[in-house]
Coordinates of C-alpha atoms in Angstrom, one line a residue:
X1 CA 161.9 86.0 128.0
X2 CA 159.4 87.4 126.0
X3 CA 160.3 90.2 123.7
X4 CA 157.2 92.6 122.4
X5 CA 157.9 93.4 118.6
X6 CA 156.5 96.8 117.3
X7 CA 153.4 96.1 114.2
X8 CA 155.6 98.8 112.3
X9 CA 158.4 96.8 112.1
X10 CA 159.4 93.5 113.0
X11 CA 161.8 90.7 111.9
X12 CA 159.6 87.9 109.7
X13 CA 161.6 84.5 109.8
X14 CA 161.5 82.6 106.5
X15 CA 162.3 78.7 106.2
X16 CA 165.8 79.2 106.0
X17 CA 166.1 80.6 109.5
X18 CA 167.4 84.0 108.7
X19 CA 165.6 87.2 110.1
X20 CA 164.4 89.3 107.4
X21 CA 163.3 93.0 107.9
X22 CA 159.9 93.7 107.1
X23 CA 156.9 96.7 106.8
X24 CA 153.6 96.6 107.5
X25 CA 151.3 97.5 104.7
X26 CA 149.0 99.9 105.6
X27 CA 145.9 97.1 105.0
X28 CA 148.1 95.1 108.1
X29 CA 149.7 92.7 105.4
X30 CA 153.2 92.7 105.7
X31 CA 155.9 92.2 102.7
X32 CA 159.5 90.4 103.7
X33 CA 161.1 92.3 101.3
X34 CA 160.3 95.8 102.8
X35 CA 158.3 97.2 100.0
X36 CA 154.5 97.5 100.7
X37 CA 151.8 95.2 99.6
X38 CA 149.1 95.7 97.4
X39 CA 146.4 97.8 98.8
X40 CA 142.5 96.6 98.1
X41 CA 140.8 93.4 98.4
X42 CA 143.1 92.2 95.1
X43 CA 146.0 91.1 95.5
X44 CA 149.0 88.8 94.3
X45 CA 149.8 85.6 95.7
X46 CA 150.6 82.0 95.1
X47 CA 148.0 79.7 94.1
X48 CA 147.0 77.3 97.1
X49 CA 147.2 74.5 94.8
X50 CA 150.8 74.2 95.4
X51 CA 152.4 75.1 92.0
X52 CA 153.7 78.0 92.7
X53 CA 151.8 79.5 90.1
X54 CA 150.6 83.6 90.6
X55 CA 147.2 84.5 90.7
X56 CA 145.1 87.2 91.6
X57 CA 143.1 86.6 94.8
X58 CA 140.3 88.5 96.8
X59 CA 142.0 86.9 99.9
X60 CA 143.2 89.1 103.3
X61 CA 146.9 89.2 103.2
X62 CA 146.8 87.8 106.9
X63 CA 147.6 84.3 107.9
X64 CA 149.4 82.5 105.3
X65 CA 151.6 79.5 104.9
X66 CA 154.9 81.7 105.2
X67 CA 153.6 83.4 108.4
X68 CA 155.8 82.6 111.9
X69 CA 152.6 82.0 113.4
X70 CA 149.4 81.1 111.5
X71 CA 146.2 78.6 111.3
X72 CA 146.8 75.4 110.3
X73 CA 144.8 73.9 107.2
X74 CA 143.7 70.9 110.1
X75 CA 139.6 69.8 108.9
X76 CA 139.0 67.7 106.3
X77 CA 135.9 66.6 104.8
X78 CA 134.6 64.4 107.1
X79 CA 135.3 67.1 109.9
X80 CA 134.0 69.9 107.7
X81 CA 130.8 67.6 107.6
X82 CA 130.5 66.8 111.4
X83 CA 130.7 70.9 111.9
X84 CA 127.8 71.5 109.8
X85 CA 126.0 68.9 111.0
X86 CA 126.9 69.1 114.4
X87 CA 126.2 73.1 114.7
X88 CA 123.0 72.8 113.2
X89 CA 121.6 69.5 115.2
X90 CA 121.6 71.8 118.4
X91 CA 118.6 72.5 120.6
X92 CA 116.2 73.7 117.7
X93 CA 115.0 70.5 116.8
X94 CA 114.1 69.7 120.9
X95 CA 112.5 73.3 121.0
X96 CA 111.3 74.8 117.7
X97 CA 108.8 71.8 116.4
X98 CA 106.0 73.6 119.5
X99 CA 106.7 76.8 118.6
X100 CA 106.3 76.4 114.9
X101 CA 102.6 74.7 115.6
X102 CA 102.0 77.6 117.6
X103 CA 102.6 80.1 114.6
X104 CA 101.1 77.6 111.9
X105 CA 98.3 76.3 113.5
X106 CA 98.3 73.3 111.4
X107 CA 100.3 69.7 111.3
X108 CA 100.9 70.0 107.5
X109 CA 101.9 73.8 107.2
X110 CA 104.2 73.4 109.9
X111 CA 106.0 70.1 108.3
X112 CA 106.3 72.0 104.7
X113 CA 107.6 74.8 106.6
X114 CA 110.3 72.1 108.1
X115 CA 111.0 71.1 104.8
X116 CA 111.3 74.4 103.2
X117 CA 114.1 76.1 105.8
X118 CA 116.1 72.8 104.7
X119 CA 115.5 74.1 101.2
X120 CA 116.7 77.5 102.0
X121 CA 119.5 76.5 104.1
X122 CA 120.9 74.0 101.1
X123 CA 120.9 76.9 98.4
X124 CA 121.7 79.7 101.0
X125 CA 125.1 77.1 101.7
X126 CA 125.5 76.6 97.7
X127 CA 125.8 80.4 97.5
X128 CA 128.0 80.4 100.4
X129 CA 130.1 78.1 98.7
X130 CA 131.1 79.7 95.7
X131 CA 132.2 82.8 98.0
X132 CA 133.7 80.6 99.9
X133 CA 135.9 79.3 97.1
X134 CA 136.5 82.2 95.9
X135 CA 137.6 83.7 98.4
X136 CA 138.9 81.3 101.3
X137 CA 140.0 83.5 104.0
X138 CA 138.1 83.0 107.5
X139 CA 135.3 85.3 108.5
X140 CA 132.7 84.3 106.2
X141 CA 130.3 87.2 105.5
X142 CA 132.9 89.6 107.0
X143 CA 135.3 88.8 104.0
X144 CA 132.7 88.8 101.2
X145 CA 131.5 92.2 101.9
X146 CA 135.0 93.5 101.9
X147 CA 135.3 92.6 98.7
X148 CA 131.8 93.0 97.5
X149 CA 130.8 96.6 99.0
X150 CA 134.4 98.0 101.1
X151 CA 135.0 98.4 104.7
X152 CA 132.5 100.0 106.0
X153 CA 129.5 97.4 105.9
X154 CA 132.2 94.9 106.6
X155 CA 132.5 96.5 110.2
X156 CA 129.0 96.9 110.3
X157 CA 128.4 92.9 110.5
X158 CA 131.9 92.4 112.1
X159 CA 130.0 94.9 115.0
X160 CA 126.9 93.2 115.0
X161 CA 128.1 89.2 114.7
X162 CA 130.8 89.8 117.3
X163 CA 128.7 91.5 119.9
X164 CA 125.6 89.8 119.8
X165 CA 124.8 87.1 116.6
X166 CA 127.2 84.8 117.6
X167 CA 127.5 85.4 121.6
X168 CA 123.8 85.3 121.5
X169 CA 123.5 81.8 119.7
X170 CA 125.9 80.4 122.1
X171 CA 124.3 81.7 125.0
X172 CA 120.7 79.9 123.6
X173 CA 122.4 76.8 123.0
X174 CA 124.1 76.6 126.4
X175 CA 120.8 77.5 128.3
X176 CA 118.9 74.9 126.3
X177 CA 121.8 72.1 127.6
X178 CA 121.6 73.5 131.2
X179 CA 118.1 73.3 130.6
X180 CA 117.5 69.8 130.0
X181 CA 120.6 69.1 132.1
X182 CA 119.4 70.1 135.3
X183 CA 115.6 68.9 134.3
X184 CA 117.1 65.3 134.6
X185 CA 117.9 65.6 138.7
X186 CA 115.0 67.9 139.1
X187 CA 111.3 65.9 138.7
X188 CA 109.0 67.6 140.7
X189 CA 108.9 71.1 140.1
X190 CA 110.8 74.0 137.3
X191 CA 114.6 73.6 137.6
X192 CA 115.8 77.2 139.6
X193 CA 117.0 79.7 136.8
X194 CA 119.9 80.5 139.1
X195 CA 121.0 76.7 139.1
X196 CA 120.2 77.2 135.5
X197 CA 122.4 79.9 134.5
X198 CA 125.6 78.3 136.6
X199 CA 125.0 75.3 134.8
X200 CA 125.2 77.4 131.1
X201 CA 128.2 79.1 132.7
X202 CA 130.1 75.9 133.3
X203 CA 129.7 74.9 130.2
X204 CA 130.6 78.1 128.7
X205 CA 134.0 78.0 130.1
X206 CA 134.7 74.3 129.5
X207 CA 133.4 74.6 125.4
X208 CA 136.4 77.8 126.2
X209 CA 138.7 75.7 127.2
X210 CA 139.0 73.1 124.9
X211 CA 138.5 75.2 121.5
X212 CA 141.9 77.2 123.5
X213 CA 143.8 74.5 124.4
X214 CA 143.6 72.8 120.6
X215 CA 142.4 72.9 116.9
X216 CA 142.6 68.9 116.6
X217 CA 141.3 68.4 120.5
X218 CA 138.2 70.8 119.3
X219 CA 137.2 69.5 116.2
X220 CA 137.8 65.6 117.7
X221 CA 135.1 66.4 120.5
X222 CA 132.6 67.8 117.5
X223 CA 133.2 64.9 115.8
X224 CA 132.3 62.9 118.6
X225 CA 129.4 64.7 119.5
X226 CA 127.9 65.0 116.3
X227 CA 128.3 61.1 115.8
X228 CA 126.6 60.6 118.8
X229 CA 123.8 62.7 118.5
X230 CA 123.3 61.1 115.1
X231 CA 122.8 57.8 117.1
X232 CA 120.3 59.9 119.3
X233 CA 118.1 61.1 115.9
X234 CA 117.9 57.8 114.8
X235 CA 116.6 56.4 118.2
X236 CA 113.9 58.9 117.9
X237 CA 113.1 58.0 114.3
X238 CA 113.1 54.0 115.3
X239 CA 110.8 54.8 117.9
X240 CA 108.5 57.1 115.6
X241 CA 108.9 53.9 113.2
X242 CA 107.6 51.3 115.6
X243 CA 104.8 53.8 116.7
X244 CA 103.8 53.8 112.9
X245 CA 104.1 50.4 112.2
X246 CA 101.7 49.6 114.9
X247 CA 98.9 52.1 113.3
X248 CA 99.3 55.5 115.4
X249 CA 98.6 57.8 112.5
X250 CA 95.6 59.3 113.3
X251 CA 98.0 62.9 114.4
X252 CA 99.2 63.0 110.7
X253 CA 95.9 62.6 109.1
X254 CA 93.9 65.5 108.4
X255 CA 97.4 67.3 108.6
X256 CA 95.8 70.7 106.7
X257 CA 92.6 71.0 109.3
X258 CA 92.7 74.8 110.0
X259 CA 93.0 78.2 109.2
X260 CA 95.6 79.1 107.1
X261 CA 98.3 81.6 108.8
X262 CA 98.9 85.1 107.1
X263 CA 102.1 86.4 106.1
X264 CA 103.0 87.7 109.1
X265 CA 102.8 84.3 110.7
X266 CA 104.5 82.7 108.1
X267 CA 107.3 84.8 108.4
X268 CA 107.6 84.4 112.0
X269 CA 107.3 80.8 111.8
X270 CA 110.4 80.1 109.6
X271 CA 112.2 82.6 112.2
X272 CA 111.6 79.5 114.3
X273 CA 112.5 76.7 111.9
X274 CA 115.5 78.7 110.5
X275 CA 116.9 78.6 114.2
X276 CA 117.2 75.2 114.1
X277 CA 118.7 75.1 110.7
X278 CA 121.2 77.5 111.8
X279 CA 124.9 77.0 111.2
X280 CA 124.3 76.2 107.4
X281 CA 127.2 79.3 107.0
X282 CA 129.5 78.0 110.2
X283 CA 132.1 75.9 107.7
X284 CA 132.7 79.1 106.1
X285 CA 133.9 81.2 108.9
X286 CA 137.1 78.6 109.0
X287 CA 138.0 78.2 105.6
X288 CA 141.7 79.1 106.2
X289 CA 141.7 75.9 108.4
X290 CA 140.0 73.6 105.6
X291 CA 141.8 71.1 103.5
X292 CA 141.7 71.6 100.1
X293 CA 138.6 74.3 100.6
X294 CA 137.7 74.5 96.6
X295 CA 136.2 70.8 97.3
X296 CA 136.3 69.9 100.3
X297 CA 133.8 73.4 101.1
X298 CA 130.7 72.6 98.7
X299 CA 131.0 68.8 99.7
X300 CA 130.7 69.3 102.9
X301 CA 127.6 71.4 102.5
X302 CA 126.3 68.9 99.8
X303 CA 126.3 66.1 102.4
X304 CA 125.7 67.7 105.9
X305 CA 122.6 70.2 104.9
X306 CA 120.3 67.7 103.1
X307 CA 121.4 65.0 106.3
X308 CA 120.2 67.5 108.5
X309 CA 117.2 68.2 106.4
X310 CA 116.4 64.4 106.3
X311 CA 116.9 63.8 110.4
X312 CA 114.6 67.0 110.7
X313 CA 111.5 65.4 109.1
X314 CA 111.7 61.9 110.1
X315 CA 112.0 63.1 113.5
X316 CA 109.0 65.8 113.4
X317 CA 106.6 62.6 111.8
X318 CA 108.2 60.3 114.8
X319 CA 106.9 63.0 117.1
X320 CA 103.6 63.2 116.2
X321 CA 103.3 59.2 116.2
X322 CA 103.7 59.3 119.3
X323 CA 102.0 62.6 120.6
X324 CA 99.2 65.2 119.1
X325 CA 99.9 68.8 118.1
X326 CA 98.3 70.0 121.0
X327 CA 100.3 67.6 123.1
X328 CA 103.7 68.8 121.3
X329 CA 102.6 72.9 121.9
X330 CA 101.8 72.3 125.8
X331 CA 105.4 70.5 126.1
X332 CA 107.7 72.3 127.2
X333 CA 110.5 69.8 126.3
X334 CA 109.1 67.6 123.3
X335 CA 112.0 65.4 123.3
X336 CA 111.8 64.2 126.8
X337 CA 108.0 63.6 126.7
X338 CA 108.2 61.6 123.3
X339 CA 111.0 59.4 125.5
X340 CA 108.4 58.8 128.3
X341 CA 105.9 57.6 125.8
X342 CA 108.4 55.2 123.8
X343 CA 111.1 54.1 125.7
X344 CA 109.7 53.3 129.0
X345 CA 112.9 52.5 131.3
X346 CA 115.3 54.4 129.2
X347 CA 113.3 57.3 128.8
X348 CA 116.3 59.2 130.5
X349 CA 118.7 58.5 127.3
X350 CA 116.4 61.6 125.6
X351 CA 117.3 64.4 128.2
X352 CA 120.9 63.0 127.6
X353 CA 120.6 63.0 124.0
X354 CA 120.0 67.0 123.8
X355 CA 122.7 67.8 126.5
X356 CA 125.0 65.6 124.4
X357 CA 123.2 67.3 121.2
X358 CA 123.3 71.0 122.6
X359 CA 126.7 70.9 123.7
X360 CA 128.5 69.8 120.2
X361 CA 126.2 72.5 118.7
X362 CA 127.7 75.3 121.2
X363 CA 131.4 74.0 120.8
X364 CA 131.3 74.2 117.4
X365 CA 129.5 77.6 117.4
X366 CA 132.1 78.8 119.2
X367 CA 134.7 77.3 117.0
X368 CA 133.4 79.2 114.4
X369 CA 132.7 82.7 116.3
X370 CA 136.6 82.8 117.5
X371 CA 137.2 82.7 113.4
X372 CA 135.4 85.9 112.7
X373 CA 136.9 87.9 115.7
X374 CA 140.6 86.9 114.1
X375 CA 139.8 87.9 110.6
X376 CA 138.5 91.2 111.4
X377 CA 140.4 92.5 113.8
X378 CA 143.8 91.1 111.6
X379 CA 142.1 94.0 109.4
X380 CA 142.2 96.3 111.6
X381 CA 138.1 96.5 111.8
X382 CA 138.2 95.3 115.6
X383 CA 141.0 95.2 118.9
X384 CA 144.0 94.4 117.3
X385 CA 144.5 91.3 120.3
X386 CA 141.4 89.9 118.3
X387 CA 143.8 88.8 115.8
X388 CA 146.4 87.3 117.7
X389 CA 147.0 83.1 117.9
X390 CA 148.8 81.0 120.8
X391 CA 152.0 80.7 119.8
X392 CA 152.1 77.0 120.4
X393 CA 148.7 75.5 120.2
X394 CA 148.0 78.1 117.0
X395 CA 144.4 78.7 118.2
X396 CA 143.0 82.3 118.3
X397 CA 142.3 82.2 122.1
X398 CA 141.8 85.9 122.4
X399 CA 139.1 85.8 120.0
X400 CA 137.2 82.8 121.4
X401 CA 137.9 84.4 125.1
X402 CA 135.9 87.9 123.9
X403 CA 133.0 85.5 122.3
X404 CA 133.0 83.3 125.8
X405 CA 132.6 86.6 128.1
X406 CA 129.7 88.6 125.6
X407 CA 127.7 84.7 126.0
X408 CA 128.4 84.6 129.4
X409 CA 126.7 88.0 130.1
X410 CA 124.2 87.1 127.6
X411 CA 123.4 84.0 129.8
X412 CA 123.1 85.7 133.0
X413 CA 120.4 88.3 131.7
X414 CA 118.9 87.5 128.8
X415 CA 115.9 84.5 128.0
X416 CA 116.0 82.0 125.4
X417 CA 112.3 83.5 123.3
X418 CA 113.9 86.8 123.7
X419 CA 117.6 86.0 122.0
X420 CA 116.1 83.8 119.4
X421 CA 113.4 86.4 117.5
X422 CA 116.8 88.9 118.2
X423 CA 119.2 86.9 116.1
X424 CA 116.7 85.5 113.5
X425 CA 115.8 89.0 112.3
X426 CA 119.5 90.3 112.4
X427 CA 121.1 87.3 111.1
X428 CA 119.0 87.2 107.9
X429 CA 119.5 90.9 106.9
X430 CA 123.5 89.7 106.5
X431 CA 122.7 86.6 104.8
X432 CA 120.2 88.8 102.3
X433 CA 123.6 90.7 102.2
X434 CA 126.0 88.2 101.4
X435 CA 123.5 87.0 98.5
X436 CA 123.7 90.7 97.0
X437 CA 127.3 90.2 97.3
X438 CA 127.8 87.2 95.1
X439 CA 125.6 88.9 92.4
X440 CA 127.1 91.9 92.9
X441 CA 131.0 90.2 92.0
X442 CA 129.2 88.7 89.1
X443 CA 129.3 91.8 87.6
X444 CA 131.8 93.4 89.5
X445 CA 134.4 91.3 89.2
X446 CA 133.7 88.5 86.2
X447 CA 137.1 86.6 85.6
X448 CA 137.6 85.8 88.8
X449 CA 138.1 82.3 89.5
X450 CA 135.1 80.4 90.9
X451 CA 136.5 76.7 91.4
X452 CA 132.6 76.2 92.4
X453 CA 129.9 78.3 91.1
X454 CA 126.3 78.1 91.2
X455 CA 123.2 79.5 89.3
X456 CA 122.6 82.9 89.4
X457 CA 118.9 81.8 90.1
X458 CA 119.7 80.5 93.7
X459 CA 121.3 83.5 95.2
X460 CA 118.6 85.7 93.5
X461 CA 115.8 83.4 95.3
X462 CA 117.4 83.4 98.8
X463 CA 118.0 87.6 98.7
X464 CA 114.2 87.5 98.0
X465 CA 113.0 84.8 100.4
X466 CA 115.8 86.9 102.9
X467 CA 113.8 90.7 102.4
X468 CA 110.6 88.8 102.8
X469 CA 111.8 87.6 106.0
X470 CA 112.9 91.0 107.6
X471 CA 110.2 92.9 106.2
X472 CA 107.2 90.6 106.8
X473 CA 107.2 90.8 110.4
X474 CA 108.0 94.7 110.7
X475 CA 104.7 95.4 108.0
X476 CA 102.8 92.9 110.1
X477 CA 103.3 92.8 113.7
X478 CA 105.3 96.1 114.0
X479 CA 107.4 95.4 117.2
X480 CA 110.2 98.2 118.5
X481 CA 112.3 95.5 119.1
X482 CA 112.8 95.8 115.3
X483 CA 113.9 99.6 115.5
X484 CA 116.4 98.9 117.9
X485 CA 117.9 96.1 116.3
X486 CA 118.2 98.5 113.0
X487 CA 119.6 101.1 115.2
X488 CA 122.1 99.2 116.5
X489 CA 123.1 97.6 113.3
X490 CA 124.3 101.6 112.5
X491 CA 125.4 102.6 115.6
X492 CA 128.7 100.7 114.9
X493 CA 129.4 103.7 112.4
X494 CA 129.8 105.8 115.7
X495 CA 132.5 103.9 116.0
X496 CA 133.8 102.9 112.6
X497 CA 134.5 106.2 111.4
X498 CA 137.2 107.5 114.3
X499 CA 138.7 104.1 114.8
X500 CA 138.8 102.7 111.5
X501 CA 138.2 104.8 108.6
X502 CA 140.6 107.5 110.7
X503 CA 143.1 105.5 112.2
X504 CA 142.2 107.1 115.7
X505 CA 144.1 105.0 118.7
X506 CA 143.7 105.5 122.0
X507 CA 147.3 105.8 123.3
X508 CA 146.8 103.3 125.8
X509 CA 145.6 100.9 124.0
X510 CA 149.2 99.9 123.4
X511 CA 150.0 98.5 126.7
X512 CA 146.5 96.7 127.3
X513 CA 147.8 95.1 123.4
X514 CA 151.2 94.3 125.2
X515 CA 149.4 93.0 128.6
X516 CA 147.3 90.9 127.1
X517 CA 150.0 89.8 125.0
X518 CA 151.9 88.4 128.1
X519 CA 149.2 87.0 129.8
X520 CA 147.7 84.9 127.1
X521 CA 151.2 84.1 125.3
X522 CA 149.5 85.3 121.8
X523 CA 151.6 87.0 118.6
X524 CA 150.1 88.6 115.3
X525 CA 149.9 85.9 112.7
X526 CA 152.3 88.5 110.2
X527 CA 154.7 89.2 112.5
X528 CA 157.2 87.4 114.7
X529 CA 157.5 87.3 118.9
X530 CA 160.8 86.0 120.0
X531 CA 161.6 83.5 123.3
X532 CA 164.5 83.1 124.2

């Protein structure tokens, strides 16, 4: 029988198999000796080198290796590469490379514009990785925010990413592999959006069900996934090759015929190629789980983002050997009209490609998303079931549950155009944000350990490159969808300032903890549920 422990007070187990008393701190940590922990973002703990040494550490006194209940350290490198990779080779690549030539307007503009996202991505990653190392809790921008500026803008992008930035990229991802799913048994007309939608649904809660029912089940489907749509990016690229071997450049050459687009355009049209980059930040929402995160972090990044980069040029040149840029903007599914053109009887291996392509990308989105709901909500920034793990499979299903049902809702009324311009204007006022943050602990907080650090120079650029991105658009094509996403960003003070900065609970809230509790079988990671 289950047995629901109080947060005040509970019984921690240590190795030894005794029941010590403990207290919870009032920042959630909780200290077996009864005292109270050290308030702030600093705090003392054991080096996770493993020799027992002290140090000081900007990490969340959550889920650690003496919790009853925590996240496993489970992904090595090669896993920490396949969920770069594989989150970022989503639908983008199969839908962006129109929409950028709509917004350039030229071959060449468009391909430098391919190139330069990678650019950004790498050193946005790079300066992810030194916070990352630093600090190697989960929740990515959630926990370098705490430490860089306090609470309160760390609930303003726990708000934002947990309601719509992450649902919202799932739900594009899953309607871009219902998409092309569907288009394969439909031939003569538009697949129904209601058939659609059921189809994004489906996937939805299969994606849900295997990030629940394990870590190691999760990440061995990405890994699969991501190695097979690796096979698919080099069929396209073979097939570009051929097509170039045989003399079909004419679409490259003359590749700056044109007008040149204004700044507006511009800024709009790396909105576009940044969604297909998207994902660069994913490792660093699970760094608790990582193996050895000091190097196993910045390696991954150093291998998966300039692989990505790589696969996303050779496939936009194989495109246009086969097709022109007029061609490419009047498809409405690139991928699948470059396979009717190249590989004949096997053309259908393309529309299977991207489902196999989209799908990895939304399972490891998701993977990711359940990450940040855990390590804000163990904060006490969101619901405090947020924060709570399986207490056998150790995955935080509550988290990736909440994620699965805001997508869901997302995919029954929302478009894919729509959702896209939506995240790419809200996501890169955080990243901007997290840049500020690393220059801001330069100063802030100097003799900190940095097992990786970069030059000042590359956070410095991206901050720029990241106002330039939000303010471009507003200056040029003023649109109100701006405003509201703005007002929204600061709406989440309505609610920050009674529920967290006060401490104001609803009494209920209590038994919906406890129900919830029951039905999903899930404890707090710093304190202990007993079965008997």
């Amino acid at each position: 029988m289950y047995q629901h422990v109080e947060p005040n007070h509970t019984n921690h187990i240590h190795a030894d198999g005794h029941n010590v008393p403990t207290k919870a701190t009032n920042n959630g940590t909780m200290c077996a000796n009864g005292s109270f922990g050290t308030e702030g973002p600093e705090a003392t703990e054991t080096d996770s080198s493993g020799t027992g040494r002290m140090r000081k550490s900007l990490e969340r006194n959550g889920s650690t290796q003496n919790d009853t209940v925590h996240l496993e350290r489970r992904l090595g490198l090669f896993s920490g590469v396949a969920l770069i990779v594989g989150t970022m080779i989503g639908s983008g690549i199969f839908v962006s490379p129109s929409g950028l030539l709509v917004r350039t307007g030229s071959v060449g503009v468009s391909f430098i514009i391919w190139l330069a996202c990678g650019l950004l991505s790498l050193l946005g990653a790079l300066a992810y990785a030194e916070l990352g190392t630093m600090n190697t809790s989960s929740g990515a921008e959630w926990a370098y925010f705490m430490d860089a500026y306090g609470p309160a803008p760390a609930f303003l992008f726990s708000w934002v990413s947990t309601l719509v930035l992450k649902p919202s990229q799932m739900a594009i991802i899953c309607l871009s592999f219902a998409q092309y799913a569907v288009e394969a048994f439909v031939t003569e007309c538009d697949p129904p959006r209601g058939v659609v939608k059921m189809v994004a649904l489906v996937a939805i809660v299969m994606i849900l069900f295997v990030n629940c029912y394990s870590v190691n089940l999760g990440m061995a489907v990405q890994n699969v996934f991501t190695a097979a749509k690796l096979v698919a990016v080099v069929i396209v690229i073979c097939g570009g090759a051929w097509k170039l071997f045989q003399g079909n450049t004419q679409h490259l050459s003359n590749a700056f015929n044109g007008p040149m687009p204004n700044i507006g355009a511009i800024a709009t049209a790396f909105y576009t190629g940044l969604w297909a980059y998207d994902g660069w930040n994913n490792l660093n929402y699970v760094t608790e789980e990582i193996k050895n995160p000091s190097k196993n972090l910045p390696r991954s990044i150093m291998i998966g983002i300039p692989l990505v980069t790589l696969c996303y040029a050779l496939i936009n040149i194989s495109y246009l050997a086969a097709m022109s840029a007029t061609e490419m903007i009047e498809s409405e599914a690139v991928a699948v009209t470059f396979g009717n053109r190249i590989l004949g009887a096997l053309a259908w291996l393309m529309p299977l490609s991207v489902t196999i392509s989209t799908f990895g990308s939304a399972n490891g989105t998701l993977f990711a998303a359940g990450r940040l709901c855990f390590a804000a909500s163990r904060e006490g920034h969101l619901l405090d079931i947020l924060s709570y793990v399986h207490v056998r499979r150790l995955t935080p299903a509550p988290g990736l549950i909440f994620h699965s049902l805001i997508a869901s809702a997302m995919v029954l009324h929302g478009t894919i155009d729509s959702l896209i311009d939506f995240f790419s204007f809200t996501a890169w006022i955080f990243y901007g944000g997290a840049m500020l943050a690393l220059i801001v602990m330069r100063f802030t907080k100097p003799n900190y350990p940095r097992p990786y650090k970069v030059p000042i120079i590359i956070p410095v650029v991206v901050l720029v490159i990241s106002v330039y991105l939000v303010a471009a658009p507003i200056f040029e094509t003023p649109r109100i969808e701006y405003l509201y996403a703005l007002l929204f960003i600061f709406a989440g003070l309505i609610f920050y300032v009674p529920f967290v900065k006060l401490g104001m609970t609803p009494r209920f809230m209590n038994k919906v903890t406890l129900f919830f509790q029951l039905l999903l079988e899930v404890v707090p990671t710093s304190s202990m549920a007993m079965f008997e």
